[in-house]
Short mmCIF file of N, CA and C in Angstrom, two decimals:
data_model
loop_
_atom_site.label_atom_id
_atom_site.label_comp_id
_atom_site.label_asym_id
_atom_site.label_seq_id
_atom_site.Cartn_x
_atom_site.Cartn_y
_atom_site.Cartn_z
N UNK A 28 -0.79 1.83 7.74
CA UNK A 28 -1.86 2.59 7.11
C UNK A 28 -3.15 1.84 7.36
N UNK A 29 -4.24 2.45 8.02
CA UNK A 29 -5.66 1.72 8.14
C UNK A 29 -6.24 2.61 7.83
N UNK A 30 -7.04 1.71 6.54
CA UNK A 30 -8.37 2.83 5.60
C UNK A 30 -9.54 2.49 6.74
N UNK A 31 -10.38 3.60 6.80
CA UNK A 31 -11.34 3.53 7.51
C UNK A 31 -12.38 4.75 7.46
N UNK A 32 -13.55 4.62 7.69
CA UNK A 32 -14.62 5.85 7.64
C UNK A 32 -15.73 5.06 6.81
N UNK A 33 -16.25 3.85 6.58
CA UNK A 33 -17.08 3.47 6.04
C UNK A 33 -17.75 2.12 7.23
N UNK A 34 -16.78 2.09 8.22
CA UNK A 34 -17.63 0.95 9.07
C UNK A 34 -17.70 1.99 10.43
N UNK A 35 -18.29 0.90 11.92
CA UNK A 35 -18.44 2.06 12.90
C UNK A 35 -17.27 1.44 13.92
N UNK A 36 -16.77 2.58 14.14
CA UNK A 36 -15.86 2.85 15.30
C UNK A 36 -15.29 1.73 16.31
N UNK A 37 -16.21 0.79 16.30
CA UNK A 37 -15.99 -0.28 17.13
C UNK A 37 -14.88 -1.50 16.24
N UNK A 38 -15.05 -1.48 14.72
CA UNK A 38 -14.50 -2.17 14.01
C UNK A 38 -12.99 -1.75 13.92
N UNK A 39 -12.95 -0.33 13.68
CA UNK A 39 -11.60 0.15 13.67
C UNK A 39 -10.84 0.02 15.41
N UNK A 40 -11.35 0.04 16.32
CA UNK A 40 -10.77 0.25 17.72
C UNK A 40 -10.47 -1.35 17.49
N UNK A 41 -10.68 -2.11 17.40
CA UNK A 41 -10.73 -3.66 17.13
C UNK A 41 -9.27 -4.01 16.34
N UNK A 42 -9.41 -3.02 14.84
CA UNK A 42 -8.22 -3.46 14.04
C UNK A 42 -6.72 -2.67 14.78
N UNK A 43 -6.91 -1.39 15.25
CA UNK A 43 -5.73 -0.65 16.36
C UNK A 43 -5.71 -1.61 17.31
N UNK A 44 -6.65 -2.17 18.50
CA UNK A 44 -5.83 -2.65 19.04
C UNK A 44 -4.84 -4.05 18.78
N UNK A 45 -5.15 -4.64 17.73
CA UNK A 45 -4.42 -5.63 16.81
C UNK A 45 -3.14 -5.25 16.51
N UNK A 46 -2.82 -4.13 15.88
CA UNK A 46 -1.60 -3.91 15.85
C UNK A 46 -1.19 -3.63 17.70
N UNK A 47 -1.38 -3.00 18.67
CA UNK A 47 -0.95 -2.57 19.98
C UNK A 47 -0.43 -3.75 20.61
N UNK A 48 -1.35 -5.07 20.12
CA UNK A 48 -0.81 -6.22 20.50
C UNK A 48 0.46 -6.67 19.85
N UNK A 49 0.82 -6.54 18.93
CA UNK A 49 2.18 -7.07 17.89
C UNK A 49 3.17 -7.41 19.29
N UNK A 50 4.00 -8.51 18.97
CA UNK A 50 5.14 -8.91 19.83
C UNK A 50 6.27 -8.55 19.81
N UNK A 51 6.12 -7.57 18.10
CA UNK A 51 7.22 -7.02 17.40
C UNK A 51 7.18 -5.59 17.12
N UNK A 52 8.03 -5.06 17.22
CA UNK A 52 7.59 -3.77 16.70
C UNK A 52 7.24 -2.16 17.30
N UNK A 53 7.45 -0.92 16.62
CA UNK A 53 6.63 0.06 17.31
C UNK A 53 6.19 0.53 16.41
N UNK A 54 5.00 1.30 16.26
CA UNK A 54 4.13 1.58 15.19
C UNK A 54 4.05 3.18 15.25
N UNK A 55 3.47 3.55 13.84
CA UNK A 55 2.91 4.95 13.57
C UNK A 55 1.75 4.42 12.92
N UNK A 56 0.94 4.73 13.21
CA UNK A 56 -0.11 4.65 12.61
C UNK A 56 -0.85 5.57 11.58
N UNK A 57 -1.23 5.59 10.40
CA UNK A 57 -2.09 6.51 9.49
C UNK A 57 -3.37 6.23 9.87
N UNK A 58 -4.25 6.75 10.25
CA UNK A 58 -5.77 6.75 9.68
C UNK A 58 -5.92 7.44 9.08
N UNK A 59 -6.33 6.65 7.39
CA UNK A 59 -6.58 7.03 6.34
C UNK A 59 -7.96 7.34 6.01
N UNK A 60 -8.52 8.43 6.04
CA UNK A 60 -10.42 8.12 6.13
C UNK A 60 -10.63 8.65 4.73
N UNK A 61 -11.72 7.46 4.09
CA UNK A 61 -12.04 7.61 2.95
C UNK A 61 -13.61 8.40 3.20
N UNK A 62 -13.99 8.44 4.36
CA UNK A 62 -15.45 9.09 4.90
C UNK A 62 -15.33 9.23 6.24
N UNK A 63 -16.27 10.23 6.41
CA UNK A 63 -16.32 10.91 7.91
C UNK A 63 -16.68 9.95 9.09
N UNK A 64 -15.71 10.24 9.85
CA UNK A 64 -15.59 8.98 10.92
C UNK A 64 -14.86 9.54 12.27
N UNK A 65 -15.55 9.64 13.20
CA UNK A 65 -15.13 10.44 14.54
C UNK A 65 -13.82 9.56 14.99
N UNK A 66 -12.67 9.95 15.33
CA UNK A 66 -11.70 9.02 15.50
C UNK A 66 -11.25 9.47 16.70
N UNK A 67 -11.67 10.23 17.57
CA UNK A 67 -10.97 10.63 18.97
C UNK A 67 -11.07 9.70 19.56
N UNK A 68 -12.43 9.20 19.80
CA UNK A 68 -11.85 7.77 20.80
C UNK A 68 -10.39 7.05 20.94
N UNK A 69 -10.04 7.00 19.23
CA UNK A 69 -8.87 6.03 19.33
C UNK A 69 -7.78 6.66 19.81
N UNK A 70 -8.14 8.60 19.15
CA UNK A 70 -6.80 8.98 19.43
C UNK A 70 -6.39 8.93 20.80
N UNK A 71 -7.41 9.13 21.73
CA UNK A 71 -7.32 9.67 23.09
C UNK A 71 -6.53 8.53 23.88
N UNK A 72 -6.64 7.14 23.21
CA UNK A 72 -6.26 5.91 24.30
C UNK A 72 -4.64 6.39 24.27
N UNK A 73 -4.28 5.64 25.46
CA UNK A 73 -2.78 5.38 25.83
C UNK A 73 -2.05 3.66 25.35
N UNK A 74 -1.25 3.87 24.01
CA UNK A 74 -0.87 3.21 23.54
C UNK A 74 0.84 2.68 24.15
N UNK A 75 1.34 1.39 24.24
CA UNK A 75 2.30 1.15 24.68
C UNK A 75 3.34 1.13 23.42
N UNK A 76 2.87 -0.01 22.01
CA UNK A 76 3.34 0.03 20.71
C UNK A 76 3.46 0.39 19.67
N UNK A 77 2.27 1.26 19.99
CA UNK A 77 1.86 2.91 18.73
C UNK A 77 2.38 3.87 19.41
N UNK A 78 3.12 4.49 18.71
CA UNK A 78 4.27 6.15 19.36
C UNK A 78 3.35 6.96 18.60
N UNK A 79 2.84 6.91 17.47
CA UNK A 79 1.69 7.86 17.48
C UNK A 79 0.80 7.69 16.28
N UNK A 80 0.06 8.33 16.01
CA UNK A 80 -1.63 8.13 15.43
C UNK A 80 -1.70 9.69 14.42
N UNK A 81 -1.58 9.69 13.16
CA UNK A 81 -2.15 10.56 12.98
C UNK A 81 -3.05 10.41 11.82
N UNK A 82 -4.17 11.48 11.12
CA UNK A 82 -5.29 11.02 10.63
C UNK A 82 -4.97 12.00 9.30
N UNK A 83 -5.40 10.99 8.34
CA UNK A 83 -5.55 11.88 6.87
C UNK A 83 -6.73 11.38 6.49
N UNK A 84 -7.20 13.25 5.78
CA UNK A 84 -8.64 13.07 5.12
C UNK A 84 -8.16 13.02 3.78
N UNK A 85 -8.94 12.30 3.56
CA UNK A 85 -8.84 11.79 2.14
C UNK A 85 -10.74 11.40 1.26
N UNK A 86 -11.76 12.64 1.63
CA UNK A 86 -13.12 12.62 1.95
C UNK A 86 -13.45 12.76 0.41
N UNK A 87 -14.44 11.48 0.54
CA UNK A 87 -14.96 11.20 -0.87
C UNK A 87 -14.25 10.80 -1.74
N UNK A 88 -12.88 10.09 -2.06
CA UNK A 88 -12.22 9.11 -2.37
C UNK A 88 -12.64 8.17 -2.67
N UNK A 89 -12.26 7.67 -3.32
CA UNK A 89 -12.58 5.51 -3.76
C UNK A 89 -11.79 5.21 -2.61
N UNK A 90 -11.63 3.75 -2.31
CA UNK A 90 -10.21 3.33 -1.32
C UNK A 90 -9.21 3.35 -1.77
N UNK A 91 -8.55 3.25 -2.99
CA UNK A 91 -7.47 3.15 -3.80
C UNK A 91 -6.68 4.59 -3.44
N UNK A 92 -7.86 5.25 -3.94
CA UNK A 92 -7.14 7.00 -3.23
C UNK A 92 -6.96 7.06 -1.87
N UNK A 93 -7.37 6.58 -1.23
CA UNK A 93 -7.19 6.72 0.02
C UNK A 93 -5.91 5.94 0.11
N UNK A 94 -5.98 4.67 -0.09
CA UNK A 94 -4.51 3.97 -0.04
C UNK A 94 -3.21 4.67 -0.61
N UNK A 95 -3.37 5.30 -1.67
CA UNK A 95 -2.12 5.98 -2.61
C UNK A 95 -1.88 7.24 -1.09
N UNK A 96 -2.53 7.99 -0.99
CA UNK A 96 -2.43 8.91 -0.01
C UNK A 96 -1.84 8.50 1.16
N UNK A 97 -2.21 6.92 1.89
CA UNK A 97 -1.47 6.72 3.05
C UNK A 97 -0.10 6.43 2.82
N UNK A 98 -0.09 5.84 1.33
CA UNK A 98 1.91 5.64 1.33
C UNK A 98 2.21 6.90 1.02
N UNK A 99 1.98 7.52 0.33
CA UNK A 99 2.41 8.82 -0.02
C UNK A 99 2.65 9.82 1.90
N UNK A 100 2.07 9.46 2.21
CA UNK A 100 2.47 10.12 3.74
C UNK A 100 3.12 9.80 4.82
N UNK A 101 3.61 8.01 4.28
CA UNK A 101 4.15 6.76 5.15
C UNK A 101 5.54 7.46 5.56
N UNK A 102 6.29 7.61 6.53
CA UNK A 102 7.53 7.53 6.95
C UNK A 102 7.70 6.23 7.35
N UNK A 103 9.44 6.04 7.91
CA UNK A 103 9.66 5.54 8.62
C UNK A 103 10.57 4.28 7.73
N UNK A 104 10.71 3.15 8.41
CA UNK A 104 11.51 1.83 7.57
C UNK A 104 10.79 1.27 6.74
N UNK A 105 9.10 0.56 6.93
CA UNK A 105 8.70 0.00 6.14
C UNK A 105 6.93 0.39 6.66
N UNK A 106 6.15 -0.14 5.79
CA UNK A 106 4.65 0.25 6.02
C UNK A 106 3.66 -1.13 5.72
N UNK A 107 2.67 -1.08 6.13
CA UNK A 107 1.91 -1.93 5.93
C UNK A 107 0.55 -1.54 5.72
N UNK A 108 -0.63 -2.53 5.62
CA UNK A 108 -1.89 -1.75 5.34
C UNK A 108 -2.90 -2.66 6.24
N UNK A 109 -4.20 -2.00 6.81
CA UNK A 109 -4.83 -2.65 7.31
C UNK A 109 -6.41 -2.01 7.34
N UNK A 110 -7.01 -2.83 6.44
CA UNK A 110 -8.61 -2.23 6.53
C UNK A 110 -9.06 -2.09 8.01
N UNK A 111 -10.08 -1.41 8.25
CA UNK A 111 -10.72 -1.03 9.62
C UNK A 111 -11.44 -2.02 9.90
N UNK A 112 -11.76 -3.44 9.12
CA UNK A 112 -12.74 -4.49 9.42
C UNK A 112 -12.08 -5.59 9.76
N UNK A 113 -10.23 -5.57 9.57
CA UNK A 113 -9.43 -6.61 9.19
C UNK A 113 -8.50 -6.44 10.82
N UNK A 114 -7.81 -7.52 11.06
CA UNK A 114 -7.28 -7.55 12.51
C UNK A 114 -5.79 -8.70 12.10
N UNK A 115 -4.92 -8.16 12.71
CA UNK A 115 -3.82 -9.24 12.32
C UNK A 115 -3.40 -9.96 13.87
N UNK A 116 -3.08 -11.15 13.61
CA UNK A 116 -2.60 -11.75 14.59
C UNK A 116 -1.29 -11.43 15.67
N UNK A 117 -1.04 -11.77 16.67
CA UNK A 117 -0.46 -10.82 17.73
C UNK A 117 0.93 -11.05 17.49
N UNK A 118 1.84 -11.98 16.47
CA UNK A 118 2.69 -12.40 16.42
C UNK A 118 2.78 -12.73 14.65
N UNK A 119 2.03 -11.52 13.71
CA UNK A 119 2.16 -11.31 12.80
C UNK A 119 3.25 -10.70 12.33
N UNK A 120 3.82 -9.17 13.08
CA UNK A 120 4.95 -8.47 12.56
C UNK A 120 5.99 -9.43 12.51
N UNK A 121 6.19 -10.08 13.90
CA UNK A 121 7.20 -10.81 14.52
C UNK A 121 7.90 -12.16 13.48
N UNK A 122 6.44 -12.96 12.88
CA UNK A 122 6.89 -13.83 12.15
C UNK A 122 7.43 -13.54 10.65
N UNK A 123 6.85 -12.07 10.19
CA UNK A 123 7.00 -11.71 8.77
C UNK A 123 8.74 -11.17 8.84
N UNK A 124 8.97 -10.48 9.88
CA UNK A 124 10.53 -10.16 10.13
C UNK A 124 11.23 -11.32 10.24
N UNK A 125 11.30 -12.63 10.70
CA UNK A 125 12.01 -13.53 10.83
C UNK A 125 12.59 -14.14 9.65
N UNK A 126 14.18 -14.15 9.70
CA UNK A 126 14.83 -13.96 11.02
C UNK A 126 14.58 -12.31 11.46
N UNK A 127 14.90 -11.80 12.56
CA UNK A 127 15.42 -10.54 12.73
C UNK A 127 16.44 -9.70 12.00
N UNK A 128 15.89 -8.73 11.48
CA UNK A 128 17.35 -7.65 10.68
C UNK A 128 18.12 -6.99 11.73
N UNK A 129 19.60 -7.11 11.24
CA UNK A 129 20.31 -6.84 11.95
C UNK A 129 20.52 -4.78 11.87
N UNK A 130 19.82 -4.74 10.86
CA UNK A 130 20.27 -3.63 10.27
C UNK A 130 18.59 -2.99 9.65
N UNK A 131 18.49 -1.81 9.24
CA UNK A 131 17.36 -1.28 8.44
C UNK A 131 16.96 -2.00 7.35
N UNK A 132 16.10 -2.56 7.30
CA UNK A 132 15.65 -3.47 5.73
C UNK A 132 15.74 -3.10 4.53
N UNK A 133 16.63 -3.28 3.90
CA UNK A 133 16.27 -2.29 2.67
C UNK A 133 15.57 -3.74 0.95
N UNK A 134 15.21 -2.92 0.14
CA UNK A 134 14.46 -3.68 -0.48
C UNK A 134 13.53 -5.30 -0.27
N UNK A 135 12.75 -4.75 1.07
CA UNK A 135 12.37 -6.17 1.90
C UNK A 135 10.79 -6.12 1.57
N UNK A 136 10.48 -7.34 1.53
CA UNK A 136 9.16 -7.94 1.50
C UNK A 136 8.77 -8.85 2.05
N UNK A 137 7.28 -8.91 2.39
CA UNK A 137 7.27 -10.23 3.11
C UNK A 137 5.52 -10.14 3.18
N UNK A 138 5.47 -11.25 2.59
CA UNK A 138 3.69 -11.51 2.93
C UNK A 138 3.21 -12.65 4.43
N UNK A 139 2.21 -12.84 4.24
CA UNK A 139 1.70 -14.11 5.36
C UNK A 139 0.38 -14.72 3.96
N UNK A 140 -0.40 -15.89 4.78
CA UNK A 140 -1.59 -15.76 4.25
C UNK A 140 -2.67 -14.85 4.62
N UNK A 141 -3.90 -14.96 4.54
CA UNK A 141 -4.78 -14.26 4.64
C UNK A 141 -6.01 -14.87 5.71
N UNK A 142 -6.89 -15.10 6.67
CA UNK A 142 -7.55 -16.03 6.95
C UNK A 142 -9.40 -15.02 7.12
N UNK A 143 -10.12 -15.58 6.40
CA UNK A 143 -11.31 -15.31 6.57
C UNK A 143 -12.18 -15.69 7.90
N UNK A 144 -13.22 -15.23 8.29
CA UNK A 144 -13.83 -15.44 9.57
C UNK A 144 -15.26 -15.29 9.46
N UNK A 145 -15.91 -16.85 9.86
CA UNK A 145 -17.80 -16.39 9.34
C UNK A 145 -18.65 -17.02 10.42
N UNK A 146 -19.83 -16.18 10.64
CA UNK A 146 -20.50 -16.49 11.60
C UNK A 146 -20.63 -17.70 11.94
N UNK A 147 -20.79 -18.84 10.65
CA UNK A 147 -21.65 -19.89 10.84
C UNK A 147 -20.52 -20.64 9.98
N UNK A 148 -20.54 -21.86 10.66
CA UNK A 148 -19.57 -22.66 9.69
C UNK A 148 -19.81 -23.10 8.72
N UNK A 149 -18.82 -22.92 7.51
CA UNK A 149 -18.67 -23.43 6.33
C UNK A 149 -18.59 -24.99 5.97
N UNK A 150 -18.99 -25.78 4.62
CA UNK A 150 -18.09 -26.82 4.12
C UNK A 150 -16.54 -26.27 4.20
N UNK A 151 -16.18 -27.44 4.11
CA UNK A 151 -14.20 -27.10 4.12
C UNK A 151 -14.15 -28.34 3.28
N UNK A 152 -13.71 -28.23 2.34
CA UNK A 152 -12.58 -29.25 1.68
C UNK A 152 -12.23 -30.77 2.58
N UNK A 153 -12.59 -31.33 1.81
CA UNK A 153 -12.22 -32.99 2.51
C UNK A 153 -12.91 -33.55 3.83
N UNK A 154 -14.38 -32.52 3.70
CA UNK A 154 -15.40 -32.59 4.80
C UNK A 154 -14.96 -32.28 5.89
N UNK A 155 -16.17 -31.45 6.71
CA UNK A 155 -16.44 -31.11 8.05
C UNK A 155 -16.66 -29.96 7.48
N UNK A 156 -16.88 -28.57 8.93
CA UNK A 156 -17.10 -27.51 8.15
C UNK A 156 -16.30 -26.71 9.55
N UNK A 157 -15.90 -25.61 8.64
CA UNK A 157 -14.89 -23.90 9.91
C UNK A 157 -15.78 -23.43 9.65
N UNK A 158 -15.54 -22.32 10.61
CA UNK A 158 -15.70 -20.86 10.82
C UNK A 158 -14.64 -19.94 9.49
N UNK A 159 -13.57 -20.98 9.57
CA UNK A 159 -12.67 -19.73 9.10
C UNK A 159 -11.94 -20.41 8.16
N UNK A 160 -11.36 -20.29 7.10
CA UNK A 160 -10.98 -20.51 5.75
C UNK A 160 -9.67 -19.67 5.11
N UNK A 161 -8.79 -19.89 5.00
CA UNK A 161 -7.30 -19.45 4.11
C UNK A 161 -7.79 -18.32 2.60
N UNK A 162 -8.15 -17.35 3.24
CA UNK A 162 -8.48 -16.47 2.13
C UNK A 162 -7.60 -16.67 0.82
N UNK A 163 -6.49 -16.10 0.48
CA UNK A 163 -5.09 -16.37 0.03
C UNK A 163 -3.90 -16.47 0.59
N UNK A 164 -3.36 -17.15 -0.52
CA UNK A 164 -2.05 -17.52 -0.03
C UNK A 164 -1.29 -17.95 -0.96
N UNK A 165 0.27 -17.64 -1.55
CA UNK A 165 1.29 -18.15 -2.26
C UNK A 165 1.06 -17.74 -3.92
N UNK A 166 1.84 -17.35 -4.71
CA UNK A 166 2.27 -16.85 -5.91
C UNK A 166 2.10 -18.16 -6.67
N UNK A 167 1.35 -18.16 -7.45
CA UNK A 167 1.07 -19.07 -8.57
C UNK A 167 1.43 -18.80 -9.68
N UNK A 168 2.12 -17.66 -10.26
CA UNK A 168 2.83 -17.22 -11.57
C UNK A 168 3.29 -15.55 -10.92
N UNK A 169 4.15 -15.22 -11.84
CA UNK A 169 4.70 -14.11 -11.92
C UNK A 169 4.69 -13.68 -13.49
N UNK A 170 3.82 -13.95 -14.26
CA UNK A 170 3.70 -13.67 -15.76
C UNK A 170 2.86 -11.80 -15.70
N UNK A 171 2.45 -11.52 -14.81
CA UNK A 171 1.81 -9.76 -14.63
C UNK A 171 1.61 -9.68 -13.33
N UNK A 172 1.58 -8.62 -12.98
CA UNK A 172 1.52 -7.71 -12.00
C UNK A 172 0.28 -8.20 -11.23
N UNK A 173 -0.84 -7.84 -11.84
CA UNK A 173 -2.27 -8.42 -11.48
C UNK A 173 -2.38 -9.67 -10.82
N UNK A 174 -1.52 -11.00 -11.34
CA UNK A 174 -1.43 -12.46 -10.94
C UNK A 174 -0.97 -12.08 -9.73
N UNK A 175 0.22 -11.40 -9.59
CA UNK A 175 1.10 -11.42 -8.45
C UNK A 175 0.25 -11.11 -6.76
N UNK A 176 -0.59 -9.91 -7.36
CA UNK A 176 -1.18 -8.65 -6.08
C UNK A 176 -2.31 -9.98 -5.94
N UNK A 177 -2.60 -10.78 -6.98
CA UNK A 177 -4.36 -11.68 -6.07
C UNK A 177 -3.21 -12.78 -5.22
N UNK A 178 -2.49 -12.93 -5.37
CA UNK A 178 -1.83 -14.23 -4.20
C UNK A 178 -1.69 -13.54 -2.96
N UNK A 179 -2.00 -12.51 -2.20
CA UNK A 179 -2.38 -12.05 -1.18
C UNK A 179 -2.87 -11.23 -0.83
N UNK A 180 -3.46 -11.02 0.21
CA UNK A 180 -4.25 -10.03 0.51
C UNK A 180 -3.60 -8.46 1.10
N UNK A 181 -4.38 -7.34 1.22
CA UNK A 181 -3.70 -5.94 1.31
C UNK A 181 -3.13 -6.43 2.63
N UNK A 182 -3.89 -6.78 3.93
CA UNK A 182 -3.37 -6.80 5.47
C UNK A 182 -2.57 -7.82 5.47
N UNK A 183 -1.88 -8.48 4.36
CA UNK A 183 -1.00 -9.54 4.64
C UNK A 183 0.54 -9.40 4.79
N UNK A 184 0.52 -8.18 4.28
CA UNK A 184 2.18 -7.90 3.79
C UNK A 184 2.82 -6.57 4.75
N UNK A 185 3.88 -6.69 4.74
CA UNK A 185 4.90 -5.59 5.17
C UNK A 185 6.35 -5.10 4.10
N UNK A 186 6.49 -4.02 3.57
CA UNK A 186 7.57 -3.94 2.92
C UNK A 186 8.39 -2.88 3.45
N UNK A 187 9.43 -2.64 2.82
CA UNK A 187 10.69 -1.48 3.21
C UNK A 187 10.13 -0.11 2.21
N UNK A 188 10.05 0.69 2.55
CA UNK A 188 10.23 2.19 2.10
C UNK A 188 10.31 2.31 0.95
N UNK A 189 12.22 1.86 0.79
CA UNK A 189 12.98 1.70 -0.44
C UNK A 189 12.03 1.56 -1.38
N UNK A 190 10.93 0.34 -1.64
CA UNK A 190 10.14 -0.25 -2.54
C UNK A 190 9.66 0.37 -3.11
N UNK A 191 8.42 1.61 -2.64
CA UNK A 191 7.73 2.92 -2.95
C UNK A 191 8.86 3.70 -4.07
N UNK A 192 8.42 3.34 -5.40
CA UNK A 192 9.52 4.48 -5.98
C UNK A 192 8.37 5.09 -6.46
N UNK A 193 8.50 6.52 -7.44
CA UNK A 193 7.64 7.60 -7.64
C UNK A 193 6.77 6.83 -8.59
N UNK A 194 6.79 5.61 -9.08
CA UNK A 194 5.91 5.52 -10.39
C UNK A 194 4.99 5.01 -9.65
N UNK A 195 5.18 4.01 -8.35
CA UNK A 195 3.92 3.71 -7.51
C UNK A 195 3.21 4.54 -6.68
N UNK A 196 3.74 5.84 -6.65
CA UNK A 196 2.98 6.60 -6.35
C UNK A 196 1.57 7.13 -6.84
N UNK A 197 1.64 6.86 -7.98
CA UNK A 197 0.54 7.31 -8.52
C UNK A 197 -0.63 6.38 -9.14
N UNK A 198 -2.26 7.43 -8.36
CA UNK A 198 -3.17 6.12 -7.91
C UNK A 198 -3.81 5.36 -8.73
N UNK A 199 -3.78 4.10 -9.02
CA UNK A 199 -4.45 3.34 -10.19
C UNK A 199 -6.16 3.69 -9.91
N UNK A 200 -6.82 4.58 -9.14
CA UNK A 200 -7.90 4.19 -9.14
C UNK A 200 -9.09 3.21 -9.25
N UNK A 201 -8.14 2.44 -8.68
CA UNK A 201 -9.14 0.88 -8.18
C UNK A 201 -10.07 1.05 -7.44
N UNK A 202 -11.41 0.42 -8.26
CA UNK A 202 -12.32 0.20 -6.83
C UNK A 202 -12.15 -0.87 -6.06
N UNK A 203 -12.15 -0.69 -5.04
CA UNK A 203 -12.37 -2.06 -4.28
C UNK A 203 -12.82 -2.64 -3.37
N UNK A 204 -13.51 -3.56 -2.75
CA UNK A 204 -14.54 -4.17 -1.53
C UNK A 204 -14.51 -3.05 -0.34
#
C-alpha cells in the first residue's frame, strides 16, 4: 500500500521503484491517493517485480483514511505500507522474511528499523555528525497499543493477512505527518 497525492510524482516513482528493486518477492501494489495526483506515468512503466498496480481514490481523506482503505482492499499473503516520500532498501523484503517460509505465513510479523535522511549533516551521539540517523527502532514496553505502534515506523513492517481482523478495520482517524 503507498499513500500518495500530496507530494510530486517524482517522489512516488522513487518510492515504486524501491519496491521493483526488492531481492525478494512479487508485488501488487495499491496506490492509495489521499489527493489528486496523475499516476499514469507509473502505471505505464514495465515492471519485472510488480505483477500489477492498481489505484484507489480515497479524495479528501486524512491519511489514516486513506490507509484503512488500502488494507481494506489488500489481497494476497501479507501487506505492507509505504509513504510516497519513503523508499525501502533493496534487500528489505528479503531480510524481514528470514529465514524463508516454507509455507504461506500465517499470523506473521516482522518490523526493521527506520532510517532518516537530511540534506546537511547532523550532530550524532558520541560526536561527529550523518546525514542519516535511526528514526526508530525496538519495543520498549508492551503496556498499550500506542507504546507498541511508536517503536516503528509505518514503512518498516510487513505482516500476514490473517492479522487484519474486522475490528482493525475500522479507521481510527488519525492525523498524521
Amino acid at each position: 500500500i503507498v499513500r500518495c497525492g500530496g507530494r510530486p510524482i517524482e517522489l512516488l516513482r522513487t518510492a515504486v521503484e524501491s519496491v521493483e528493486k526488492q531481492t525478494y518477492g512479487k508485488f501488487h501494489l495499491i496506490l492509495a491517493k489521499y489527493q489528486e495526483l496523475d499516476v499514469e506515468p507509473i502505471l505505464n512503466q514495465q515492471y519485472k517485480n510488480i505483477t500489477s498496480i492498481s489505484v484507489l481514490e480515497s479524495m479528501g481523506g486524512i491519511r489514516s483514511t486513506t490507509l484503512w482503505a488500502g488494507i481494506k482492499a489488500a489481497r494476497g499473503d501479507c501487506f505492507s505500507v509505504l509513504d510516497d516520500d519513503d523508499v525501502y532498501f533493496s534487500d528489505h523484503f528479503e531480510r524481514l522474511f528470514q529465514p524463508f517460509p516454507a509455507e504461506r505465513p500465517v499470523k506473521f510479523f516482522a518490523y526493521s528499523g527506520s532510517i532518516s535522511g537530511y540534506g546537511e549533516p547532523k550532530s550524532i551521539q558520541g560526536g561527529g555528525a550523518d546525514r542519516r540517523e535511526i528514526f526508530r527502532f525496538g519495543i520498549t514496553g508492551a503496556s498499550d497499543l500506542m507504546q507498541i505502534s511508536d517503536a516503528f515506523a509505518s514503512n518498516s513492517f510487513v505482516a500476514s493477512m490473517d492479522l487484519v481482523e474486522q475490528s482493525l478495520q475500522s479507521d481510527p482517524l488519525m492525523h498524521t505527518n
